[in-house]
Structures are given as C-alpha cells and as structure tokens.
PDB file of C-alpha atoms in Angstrom:
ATOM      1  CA  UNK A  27     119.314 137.160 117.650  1.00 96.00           C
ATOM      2  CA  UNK A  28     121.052 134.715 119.432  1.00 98.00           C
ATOM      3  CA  UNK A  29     123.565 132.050 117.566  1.00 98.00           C
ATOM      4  CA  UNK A  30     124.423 128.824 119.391  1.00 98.00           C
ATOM      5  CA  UNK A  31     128.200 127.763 118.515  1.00 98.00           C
ATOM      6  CA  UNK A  32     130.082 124.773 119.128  1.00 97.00           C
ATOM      7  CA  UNK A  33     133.445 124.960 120.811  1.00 97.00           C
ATOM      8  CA  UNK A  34     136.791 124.023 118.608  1.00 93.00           C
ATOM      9  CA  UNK A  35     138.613 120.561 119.345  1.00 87.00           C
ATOM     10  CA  UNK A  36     141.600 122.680 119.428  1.00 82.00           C
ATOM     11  CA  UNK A  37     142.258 125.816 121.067  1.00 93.00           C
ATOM     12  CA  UNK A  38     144.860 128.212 121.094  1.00 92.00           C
ATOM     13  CA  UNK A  39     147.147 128.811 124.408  1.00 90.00           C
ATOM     14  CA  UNK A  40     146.567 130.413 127.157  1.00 84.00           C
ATOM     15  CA  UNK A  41     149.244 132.655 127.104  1.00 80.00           C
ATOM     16  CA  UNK A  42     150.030 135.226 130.261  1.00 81.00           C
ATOM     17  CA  UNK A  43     147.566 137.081 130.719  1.00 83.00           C
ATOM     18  CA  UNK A  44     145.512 137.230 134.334  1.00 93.00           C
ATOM     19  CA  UNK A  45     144.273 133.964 135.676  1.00 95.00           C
ATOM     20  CA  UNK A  46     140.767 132.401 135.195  1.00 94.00           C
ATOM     21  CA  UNK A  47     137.766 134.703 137.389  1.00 96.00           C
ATOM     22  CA  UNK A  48     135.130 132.147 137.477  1.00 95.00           C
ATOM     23  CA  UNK A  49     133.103 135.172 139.107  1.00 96.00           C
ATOM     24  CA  UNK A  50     133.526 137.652 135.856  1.00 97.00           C
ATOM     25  CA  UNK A  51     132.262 134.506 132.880  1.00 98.00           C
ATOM     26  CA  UNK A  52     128.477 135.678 131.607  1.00 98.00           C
ATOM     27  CA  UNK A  53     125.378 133.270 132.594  1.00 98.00           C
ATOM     28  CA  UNK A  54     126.143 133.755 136.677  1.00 98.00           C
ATOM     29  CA  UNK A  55     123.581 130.528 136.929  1.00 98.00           C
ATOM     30  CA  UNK A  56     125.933 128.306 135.514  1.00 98.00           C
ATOM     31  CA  UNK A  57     128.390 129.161 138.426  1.00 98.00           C
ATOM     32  CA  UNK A  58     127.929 126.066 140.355  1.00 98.00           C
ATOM     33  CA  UNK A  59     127.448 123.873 137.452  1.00 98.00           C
ATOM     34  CA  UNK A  60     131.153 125.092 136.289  1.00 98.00           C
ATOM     35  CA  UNK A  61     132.402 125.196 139.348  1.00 98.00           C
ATOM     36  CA  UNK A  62     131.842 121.292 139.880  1.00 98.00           C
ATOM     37  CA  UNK A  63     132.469 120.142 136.350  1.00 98.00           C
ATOM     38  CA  UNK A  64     135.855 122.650 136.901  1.00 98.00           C
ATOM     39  CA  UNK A  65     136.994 121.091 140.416  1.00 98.00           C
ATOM     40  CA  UNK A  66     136.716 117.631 139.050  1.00 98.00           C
ATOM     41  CA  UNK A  67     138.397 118.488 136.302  1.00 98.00           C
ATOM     42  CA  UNK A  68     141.638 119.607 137.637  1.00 98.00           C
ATOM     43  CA  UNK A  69     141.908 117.080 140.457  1.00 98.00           C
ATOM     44  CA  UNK A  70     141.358 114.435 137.868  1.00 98.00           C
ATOM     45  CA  UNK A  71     144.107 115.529 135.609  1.00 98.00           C
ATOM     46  CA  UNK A  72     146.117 116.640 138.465  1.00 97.00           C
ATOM     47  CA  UNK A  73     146.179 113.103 139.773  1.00 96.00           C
ATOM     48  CA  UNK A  74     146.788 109.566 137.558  1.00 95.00           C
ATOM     49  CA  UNK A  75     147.803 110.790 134.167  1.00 95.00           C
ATOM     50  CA  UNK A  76     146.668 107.641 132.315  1.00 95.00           C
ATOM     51  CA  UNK A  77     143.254 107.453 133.677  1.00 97.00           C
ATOM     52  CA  UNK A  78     142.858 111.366 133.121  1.00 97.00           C
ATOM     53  CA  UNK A  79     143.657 110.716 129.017  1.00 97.00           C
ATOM     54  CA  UNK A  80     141.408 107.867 128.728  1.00 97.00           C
ATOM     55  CA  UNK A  81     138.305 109.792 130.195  1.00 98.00           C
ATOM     56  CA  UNK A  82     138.914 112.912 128.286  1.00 97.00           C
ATOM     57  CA  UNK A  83     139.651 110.621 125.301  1.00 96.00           C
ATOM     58  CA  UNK A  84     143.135 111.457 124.425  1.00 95.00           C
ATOM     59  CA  UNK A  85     145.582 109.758 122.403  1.00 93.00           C
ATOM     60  CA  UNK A  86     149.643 109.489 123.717  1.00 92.00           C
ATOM     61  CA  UNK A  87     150.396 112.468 121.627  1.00 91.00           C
ATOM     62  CA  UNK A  88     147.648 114.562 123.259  1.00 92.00           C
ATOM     63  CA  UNK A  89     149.317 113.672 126.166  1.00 90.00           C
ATOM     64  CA  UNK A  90     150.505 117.583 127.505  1.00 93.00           C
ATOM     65  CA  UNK A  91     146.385 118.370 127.472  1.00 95.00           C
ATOM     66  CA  UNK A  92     146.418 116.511 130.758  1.00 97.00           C
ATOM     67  CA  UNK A  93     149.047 118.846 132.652  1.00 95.00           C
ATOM     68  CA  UNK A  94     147.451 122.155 130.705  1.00 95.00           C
ATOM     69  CA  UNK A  95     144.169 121.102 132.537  1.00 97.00           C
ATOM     70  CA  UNK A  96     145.086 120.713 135.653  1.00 97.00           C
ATOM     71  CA  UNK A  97     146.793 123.981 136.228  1.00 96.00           C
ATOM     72  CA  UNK A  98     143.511 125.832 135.128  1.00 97.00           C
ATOM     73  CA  UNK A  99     142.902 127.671 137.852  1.00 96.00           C
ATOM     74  CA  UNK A 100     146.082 129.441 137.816  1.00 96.00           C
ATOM     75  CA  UNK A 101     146.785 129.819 133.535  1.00 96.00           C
ATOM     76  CA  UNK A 102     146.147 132.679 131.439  1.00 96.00           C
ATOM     77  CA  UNK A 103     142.877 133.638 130.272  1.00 96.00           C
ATOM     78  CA  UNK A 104     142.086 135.367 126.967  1.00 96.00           C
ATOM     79  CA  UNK A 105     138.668 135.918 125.254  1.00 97.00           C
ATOM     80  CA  UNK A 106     136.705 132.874 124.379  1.00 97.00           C
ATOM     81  CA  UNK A 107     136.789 134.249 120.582  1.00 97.00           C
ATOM     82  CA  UNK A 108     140.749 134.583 120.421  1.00 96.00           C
ATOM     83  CA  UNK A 109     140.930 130.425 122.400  1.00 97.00           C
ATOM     84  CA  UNK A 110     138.532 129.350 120.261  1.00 97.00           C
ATOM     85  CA  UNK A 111     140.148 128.458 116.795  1.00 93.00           C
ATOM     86  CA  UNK A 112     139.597 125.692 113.930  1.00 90.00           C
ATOM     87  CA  UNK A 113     137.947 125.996 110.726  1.00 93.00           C
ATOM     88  CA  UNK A 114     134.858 127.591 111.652  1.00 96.00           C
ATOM     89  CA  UNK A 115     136.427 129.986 113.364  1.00 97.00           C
ATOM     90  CA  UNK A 116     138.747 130.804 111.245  1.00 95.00           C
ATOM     91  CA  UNK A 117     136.039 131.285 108.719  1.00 96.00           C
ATOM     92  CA  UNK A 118     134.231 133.406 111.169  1.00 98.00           C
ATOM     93  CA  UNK A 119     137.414 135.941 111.457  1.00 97.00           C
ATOM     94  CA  UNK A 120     136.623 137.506 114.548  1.00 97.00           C
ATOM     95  CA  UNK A 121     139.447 139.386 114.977  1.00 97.00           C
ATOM     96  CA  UNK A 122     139.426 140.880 111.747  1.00 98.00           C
ATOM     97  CA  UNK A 123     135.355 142.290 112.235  1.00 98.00           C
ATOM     98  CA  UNK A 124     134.805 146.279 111.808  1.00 97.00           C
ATOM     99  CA  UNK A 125     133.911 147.506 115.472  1.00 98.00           C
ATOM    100  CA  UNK A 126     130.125 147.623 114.455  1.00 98.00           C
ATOM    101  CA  UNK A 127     130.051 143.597 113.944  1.00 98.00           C
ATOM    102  CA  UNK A 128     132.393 143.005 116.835  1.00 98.00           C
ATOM    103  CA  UNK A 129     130.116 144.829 119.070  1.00 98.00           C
ATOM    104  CA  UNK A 130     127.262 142.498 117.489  1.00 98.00           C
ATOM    105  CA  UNK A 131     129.048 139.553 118.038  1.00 98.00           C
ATOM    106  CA  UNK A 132     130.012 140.159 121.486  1.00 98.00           C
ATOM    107  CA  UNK A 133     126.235 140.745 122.221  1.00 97.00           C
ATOM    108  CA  UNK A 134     124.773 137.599 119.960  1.00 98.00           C
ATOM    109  CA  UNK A 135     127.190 134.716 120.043  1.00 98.00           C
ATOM    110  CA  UNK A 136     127.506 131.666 122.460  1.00 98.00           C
ATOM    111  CA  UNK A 137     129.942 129.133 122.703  1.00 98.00           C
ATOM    112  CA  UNK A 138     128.835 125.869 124.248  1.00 98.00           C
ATOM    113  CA  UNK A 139     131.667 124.008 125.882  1.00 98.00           C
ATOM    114  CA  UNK A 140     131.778 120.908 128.076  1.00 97.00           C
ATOM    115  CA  UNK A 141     133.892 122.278 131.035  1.00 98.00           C
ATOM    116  CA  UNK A 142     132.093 125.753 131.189  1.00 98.00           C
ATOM    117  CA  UNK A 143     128.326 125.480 130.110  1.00 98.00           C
ATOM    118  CA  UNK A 144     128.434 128.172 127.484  1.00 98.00           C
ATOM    119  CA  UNK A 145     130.216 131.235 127.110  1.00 98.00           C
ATOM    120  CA  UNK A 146     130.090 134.842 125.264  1.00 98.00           C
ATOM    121  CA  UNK A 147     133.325 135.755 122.646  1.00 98.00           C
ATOM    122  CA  UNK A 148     134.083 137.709 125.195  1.00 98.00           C
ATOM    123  CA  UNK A 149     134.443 136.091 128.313  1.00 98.00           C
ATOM    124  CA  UNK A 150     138.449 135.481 129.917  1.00 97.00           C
ATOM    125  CA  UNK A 151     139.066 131.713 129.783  1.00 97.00           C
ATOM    126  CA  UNK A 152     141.893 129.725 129.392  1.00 97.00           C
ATOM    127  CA  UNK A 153     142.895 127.063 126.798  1.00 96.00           C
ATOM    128  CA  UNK A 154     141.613 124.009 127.999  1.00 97.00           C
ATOM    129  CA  UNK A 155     140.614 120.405 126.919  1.00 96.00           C
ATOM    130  CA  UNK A 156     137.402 118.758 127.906  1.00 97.00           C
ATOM    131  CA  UNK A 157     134.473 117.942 125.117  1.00 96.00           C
ATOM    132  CA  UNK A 158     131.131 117.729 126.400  1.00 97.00           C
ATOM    133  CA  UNK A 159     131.219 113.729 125.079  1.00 96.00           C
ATOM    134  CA  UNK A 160     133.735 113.480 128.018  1.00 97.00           C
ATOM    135  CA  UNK A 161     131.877 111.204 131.319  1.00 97.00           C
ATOM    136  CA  UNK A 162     134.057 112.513 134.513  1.00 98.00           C
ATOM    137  CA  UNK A 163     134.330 109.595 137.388  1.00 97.00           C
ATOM    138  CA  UNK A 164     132.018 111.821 139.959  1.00 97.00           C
ATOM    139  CA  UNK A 165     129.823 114.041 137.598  1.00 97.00           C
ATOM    140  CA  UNK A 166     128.800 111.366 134.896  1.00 97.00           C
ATOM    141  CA  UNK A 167     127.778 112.499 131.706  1.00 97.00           C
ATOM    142  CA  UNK A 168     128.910 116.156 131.009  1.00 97.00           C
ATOM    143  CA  UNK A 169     126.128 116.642 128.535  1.00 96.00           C
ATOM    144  CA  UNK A 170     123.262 115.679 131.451  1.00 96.00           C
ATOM    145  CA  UNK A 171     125.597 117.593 133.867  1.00 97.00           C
ATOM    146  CA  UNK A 172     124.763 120.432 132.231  1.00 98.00           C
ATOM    147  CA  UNK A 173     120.917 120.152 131.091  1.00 97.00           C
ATOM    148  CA  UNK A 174     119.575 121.416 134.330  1.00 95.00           C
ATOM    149  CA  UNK A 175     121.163 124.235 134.756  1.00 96.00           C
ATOM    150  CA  UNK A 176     120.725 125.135 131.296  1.00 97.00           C
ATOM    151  CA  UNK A 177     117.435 124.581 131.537  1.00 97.00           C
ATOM    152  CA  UNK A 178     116.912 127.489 134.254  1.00 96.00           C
ATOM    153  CA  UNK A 179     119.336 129.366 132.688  1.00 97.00           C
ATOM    154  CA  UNK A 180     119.137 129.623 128.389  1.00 97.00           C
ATOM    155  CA  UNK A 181     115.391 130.800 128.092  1.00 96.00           C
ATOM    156  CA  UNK A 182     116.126 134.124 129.590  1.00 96.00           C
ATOM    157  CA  UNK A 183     119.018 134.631 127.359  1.00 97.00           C
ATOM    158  CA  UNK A 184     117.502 133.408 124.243  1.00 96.00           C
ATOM    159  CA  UNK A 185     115.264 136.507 125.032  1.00 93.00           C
ATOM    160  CA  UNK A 186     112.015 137.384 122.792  1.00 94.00           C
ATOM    161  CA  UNK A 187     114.247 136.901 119.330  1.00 95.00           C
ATOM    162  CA  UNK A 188     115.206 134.751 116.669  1.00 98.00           C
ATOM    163  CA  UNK A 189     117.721 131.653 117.952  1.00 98.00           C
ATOM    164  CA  UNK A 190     120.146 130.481 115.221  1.00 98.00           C
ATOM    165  CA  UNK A 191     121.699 127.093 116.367  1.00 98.00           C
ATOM    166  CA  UNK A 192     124.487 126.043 114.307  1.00 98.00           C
ATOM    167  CA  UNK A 193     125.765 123.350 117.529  1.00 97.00           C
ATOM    168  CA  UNK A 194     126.640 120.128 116.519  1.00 93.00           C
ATOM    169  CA  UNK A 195     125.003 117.170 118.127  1.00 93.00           C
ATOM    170  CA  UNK A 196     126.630 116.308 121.212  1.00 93.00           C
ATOM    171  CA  UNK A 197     126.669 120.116 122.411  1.00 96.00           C
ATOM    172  CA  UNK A 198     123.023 120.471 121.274  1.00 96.00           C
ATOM    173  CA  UNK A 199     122.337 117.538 123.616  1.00 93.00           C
ATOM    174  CA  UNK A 200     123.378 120.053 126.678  1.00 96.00           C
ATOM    175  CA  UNK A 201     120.161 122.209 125.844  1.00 97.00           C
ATOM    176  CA  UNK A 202     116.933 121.721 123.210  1.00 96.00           C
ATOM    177  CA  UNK A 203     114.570 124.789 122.789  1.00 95.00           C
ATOM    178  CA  UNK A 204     111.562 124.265 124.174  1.00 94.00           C
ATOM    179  CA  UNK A 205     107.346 125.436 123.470  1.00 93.00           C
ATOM    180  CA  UNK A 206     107.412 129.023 121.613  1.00 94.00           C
ATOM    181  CA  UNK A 207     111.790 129.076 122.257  1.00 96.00           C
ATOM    182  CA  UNK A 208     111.779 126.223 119.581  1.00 96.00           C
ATOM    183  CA  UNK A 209     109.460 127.537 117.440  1.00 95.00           C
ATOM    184  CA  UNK A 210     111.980 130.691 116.943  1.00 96.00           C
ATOM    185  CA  UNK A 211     114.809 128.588 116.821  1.00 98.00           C
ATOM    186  CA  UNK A 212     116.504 127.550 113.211  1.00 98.00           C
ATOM    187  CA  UNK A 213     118.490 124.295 113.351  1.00 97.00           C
ATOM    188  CA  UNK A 214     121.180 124.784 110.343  1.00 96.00           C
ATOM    189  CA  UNK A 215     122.564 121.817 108.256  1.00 94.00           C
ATOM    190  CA  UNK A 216     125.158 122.291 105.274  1.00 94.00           C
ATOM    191  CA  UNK A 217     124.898 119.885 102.809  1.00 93.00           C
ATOM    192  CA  UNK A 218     127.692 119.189  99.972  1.00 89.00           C
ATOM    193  CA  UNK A 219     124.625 120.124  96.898  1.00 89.00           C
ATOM    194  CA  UNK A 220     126.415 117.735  94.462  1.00 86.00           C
ATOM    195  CA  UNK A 221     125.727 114.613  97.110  1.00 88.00           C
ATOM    196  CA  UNK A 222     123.738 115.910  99.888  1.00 89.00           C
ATOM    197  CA  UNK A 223     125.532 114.765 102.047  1.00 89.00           C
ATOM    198  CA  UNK A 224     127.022 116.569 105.270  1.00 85.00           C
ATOM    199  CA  UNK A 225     130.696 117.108 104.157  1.00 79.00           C
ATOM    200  CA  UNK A 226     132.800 118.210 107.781  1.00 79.00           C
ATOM    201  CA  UNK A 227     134.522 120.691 106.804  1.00 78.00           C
ATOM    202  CA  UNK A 228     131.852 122.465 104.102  1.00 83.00           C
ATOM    203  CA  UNK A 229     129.633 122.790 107.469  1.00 90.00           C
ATOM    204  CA  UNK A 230     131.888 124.384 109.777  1.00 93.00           C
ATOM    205  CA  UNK A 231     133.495 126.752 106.807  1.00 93.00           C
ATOM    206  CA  UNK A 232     130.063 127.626 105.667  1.00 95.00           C
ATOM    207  CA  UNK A 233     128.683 127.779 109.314  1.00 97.00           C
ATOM    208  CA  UNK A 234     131.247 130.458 110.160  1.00 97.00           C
ATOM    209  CA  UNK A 235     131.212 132.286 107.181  1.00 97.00           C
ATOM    210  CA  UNK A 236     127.356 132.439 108.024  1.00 97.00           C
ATOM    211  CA  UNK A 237     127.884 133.784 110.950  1.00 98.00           C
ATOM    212  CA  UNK A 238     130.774 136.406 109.835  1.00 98.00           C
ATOM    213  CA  UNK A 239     128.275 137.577 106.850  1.00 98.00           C
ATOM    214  CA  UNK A 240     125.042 138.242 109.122  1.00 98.00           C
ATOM    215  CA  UNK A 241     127.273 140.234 111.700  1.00 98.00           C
ATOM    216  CA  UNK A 242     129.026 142.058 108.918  1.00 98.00           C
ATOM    217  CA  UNK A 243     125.756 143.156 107.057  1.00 97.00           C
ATOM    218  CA  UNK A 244     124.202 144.017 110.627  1.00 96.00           C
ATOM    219  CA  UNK A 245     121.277 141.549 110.121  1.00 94.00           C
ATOM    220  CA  UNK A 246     118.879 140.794 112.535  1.00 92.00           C
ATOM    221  CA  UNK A 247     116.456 138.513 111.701  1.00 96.00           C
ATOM    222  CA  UNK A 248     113.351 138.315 113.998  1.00 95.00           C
ATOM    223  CA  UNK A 249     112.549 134.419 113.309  1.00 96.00           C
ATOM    224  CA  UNK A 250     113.410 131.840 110.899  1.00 97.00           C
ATOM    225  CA  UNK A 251     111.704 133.033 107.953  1.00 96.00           C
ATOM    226  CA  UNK A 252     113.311 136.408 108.417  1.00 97.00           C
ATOM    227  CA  UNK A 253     116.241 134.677 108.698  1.00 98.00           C
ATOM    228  CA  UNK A 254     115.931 132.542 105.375  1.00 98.00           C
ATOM    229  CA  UNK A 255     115.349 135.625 103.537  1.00 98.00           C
ATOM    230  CA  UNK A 256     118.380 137.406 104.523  1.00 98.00           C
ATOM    231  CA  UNK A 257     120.406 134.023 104.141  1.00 98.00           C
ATOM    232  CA  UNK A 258     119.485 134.530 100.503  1.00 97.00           C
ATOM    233  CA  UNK A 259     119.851 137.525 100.172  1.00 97.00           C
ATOM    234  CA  UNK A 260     123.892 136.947 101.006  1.00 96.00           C
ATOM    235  CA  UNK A 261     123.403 134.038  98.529  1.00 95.00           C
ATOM    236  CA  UNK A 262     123.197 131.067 100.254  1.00 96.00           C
ATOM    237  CA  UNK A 263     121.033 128.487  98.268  1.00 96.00           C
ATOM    238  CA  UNK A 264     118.352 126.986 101.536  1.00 97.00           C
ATOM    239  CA  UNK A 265     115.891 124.919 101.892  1.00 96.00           C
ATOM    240  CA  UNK A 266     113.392 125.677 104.948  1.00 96.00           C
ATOM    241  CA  UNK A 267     111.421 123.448 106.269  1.00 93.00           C
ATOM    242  CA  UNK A 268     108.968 124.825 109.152  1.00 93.00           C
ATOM    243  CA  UNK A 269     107.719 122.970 112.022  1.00 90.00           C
ATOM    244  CA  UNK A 270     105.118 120.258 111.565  1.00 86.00           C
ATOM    245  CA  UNK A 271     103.987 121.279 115.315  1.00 87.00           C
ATOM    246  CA  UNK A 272     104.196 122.983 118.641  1.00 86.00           C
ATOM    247  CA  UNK A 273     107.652 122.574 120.494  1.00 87.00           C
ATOM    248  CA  UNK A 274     109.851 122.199 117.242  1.00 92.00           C
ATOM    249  CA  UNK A 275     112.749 124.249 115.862  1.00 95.00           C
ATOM    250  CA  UNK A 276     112.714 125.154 111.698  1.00 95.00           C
ATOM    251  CA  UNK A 277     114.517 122.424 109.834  1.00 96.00           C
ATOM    252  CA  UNK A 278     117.310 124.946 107.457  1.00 97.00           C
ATOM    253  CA  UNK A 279     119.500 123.313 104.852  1.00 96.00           C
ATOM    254  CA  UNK A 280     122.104 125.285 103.153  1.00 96.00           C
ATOM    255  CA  UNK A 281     123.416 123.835  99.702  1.00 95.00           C
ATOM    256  CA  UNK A 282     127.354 124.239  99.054  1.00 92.00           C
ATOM    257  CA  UNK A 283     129.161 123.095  95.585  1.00 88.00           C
ATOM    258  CA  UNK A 284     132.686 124.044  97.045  1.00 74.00           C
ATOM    259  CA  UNK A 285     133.780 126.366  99.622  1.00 63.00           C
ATOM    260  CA  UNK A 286     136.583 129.068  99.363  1.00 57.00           C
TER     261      UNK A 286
END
C-alpha cells in the first residue's frame, strides 16, 4: 500500500542537526527536478525580499520564511515526519506509533511537497516554505515543474498494490494515476454527514487518523474494495463509488458527525 499525503502549511524548525544531503532523499529521479526547483529557490529568497514574499505568497508577518529559505542548503535537517506538523499530522501521531506501525509507515507513506517532489517520513529535510501553488520567475508553475518527472518516477513506486491518495488538489495536480495505477488507486473525501459538505479541518483530522488506524492495525489492503472493508471495519461510515471506466481512481467518501 502506498498513501499519498499532502505537506503541512506549517512546519516545525529545523533545528541543528546535519545539513540538507540532497543525495540521501528517496525517489533518486527526482534529483534534478529538486535540484532546480531548490537552486531557484534560495537565490530567489536570498535576493529582493519583497518580490521573494509575493511569489511564495506570504503575508508581512510571514516575513522570516523568506530568510529560513534561503539558507536551506546549510540548515538542519530532521525527518520529513517530525517537520511535517498541522492537524493531520497531529492526528496521525507519528511519533507516538509502536515500532511495528512506524516501520509500516516509513515503508508506505509519501509526502508531496512543492520544493522537493515527494518525500518518505523518513527522509532528512529541513523546515522550509514553498507550496506547490507557488509559480517561481524561471521554473513557472511548480505543479507542471514537477509532472514529468513524476511521471517517470511514481509508477515504479506505487508498485503492484493498493494506492490510497488522501492529497489535496493542488498537490494531486503534480501527479494523476494513470491505466491499471488508477484503477488501484482510492481518492478519499471526508464529508461533515450532517451537511455533506467538506468541513477543513474534519478532512485532515479524519484523514490522519485514517492513516494512524490502518498502520496501527497492520492493514494492508490490496485495492480499494479491500480497502473499504477494512475502513469499516475501524468504523468509518463510506460510501464507494468504483470507476465508471478504464484510467479512473475509486471515488471514497467517509461520513463524520464530529471529530475528537
């Protein structure tokens, strides 16, 4: 099983550990791809300070994102699960996972991010600020930056198994399953049951505590029907609905009164 994440908006720091090895981050053919998207980067927000906040989008009081990125070549790393924070990952509770479901994590989980393709929990990055929404002055669009190499790439990781993608839009725009990848892959909506109605922060809470309750119970659904029935099984409430033809993912709804 493979599960498809979407970064945080907010990360935690760096702090001082060893600096950033491009060379060491999983998915070796997105090296050049980060590379460029990383070398822009830091030049840019290395340079005019203004200009640098309004293409990554930042507001005045955001302002210290600007110098954090351009020493990234130099900061400390720390896993991608401990940078990574916000409410679905603080619903996911990495750091508090038995060994067993740590291991399972480390081996299933990938974090799509607009500065570094996509990442495992445990690769050594550093805190950093760059959504894949972001359009750099030389590179363009991040999210068609990164569809080509993701493209060559992402097949041969999502292996011969199920692919649970729980990305939100602008980070599933990087890659889309394609021909029998798709048909394996389960797209995952929470809806607010009262309303149906996608409610923020009952998707990301529910979406990690998803994720948190498969790696705890050592699940491993082969495809998206296996995957419903364990989802009930842990007593979510979904609605499935399966591809109307060739090249599409499953269409999952989970229903949430509250979450807690």
């Amino acid at each position: 099983m493979l599960v498809l994440l979407p970064p945080s908006e907010g990360k935690a720091s760096s702090g001082r550990g060893a600096p950033l090895k491009p060379e060491s981050l999983s998915l070796p053919g997105l090296a050049d791809a980060r590379e460029a998207v990383l070398t822009e980067l830091v030049e840019l927000c290395a340079g005019d300070e203004d200009k640098a906040r309004e293409v990554l989008g930042l507001s005045e009081g955001l302002r210290g994102e600007v110098a954090k990125n351009a020493e990234l070549r130099t900061a400390g790393a720390r896993p991608a699960g401990e940078i990574y924070t916000g409410v679905l990952y603080d619903a996911l509770g990495l750091a508090t996972l038995d060994a067993a479901a740590k291991r399972r994590a480390a081996r299933s989980l990938l974090v799509f991010s607009g500065l570094w393709g996509a990442v495992r929990v445990t690769d050594r990055i550093p805190s950093y600020r760059c959504s894949m929404g972001v359009r750099l002055p030389g590179l363009g669009a991040l999210g068609a930056h990164w569809r080509t190499a993701m493209a060559s790439v992402l097949p041969e990781v999502a292996g011969g198994g199920l692919v649970l993608d729980l990305r939100s839009a602008a980070y599933a725009a990087a890659w889309k399953p394609k021909g029998e990848i798709a048909g394996r892959t389960a797209s995952v909506r929470v809806l607010h049951a009262p309303t149906r109605k996608v409610v923020s922060h009952f998707n990301k809470a529910t979406k990690g505590r998803i994720v948190r309750g498969l790696l705890t119970a050592g699940a491993d659904p082969k495809n998206p029907a296996e995957l419903v029935t364990v989802l009930r099984e842990l007593g979510y409430v979904v609605e499935a609905e399966a591809p109307g033809k060739a090249g599409q993912a499953w269409a999952l709804d989970v229903l949430v009164d509250e979450v807690h």
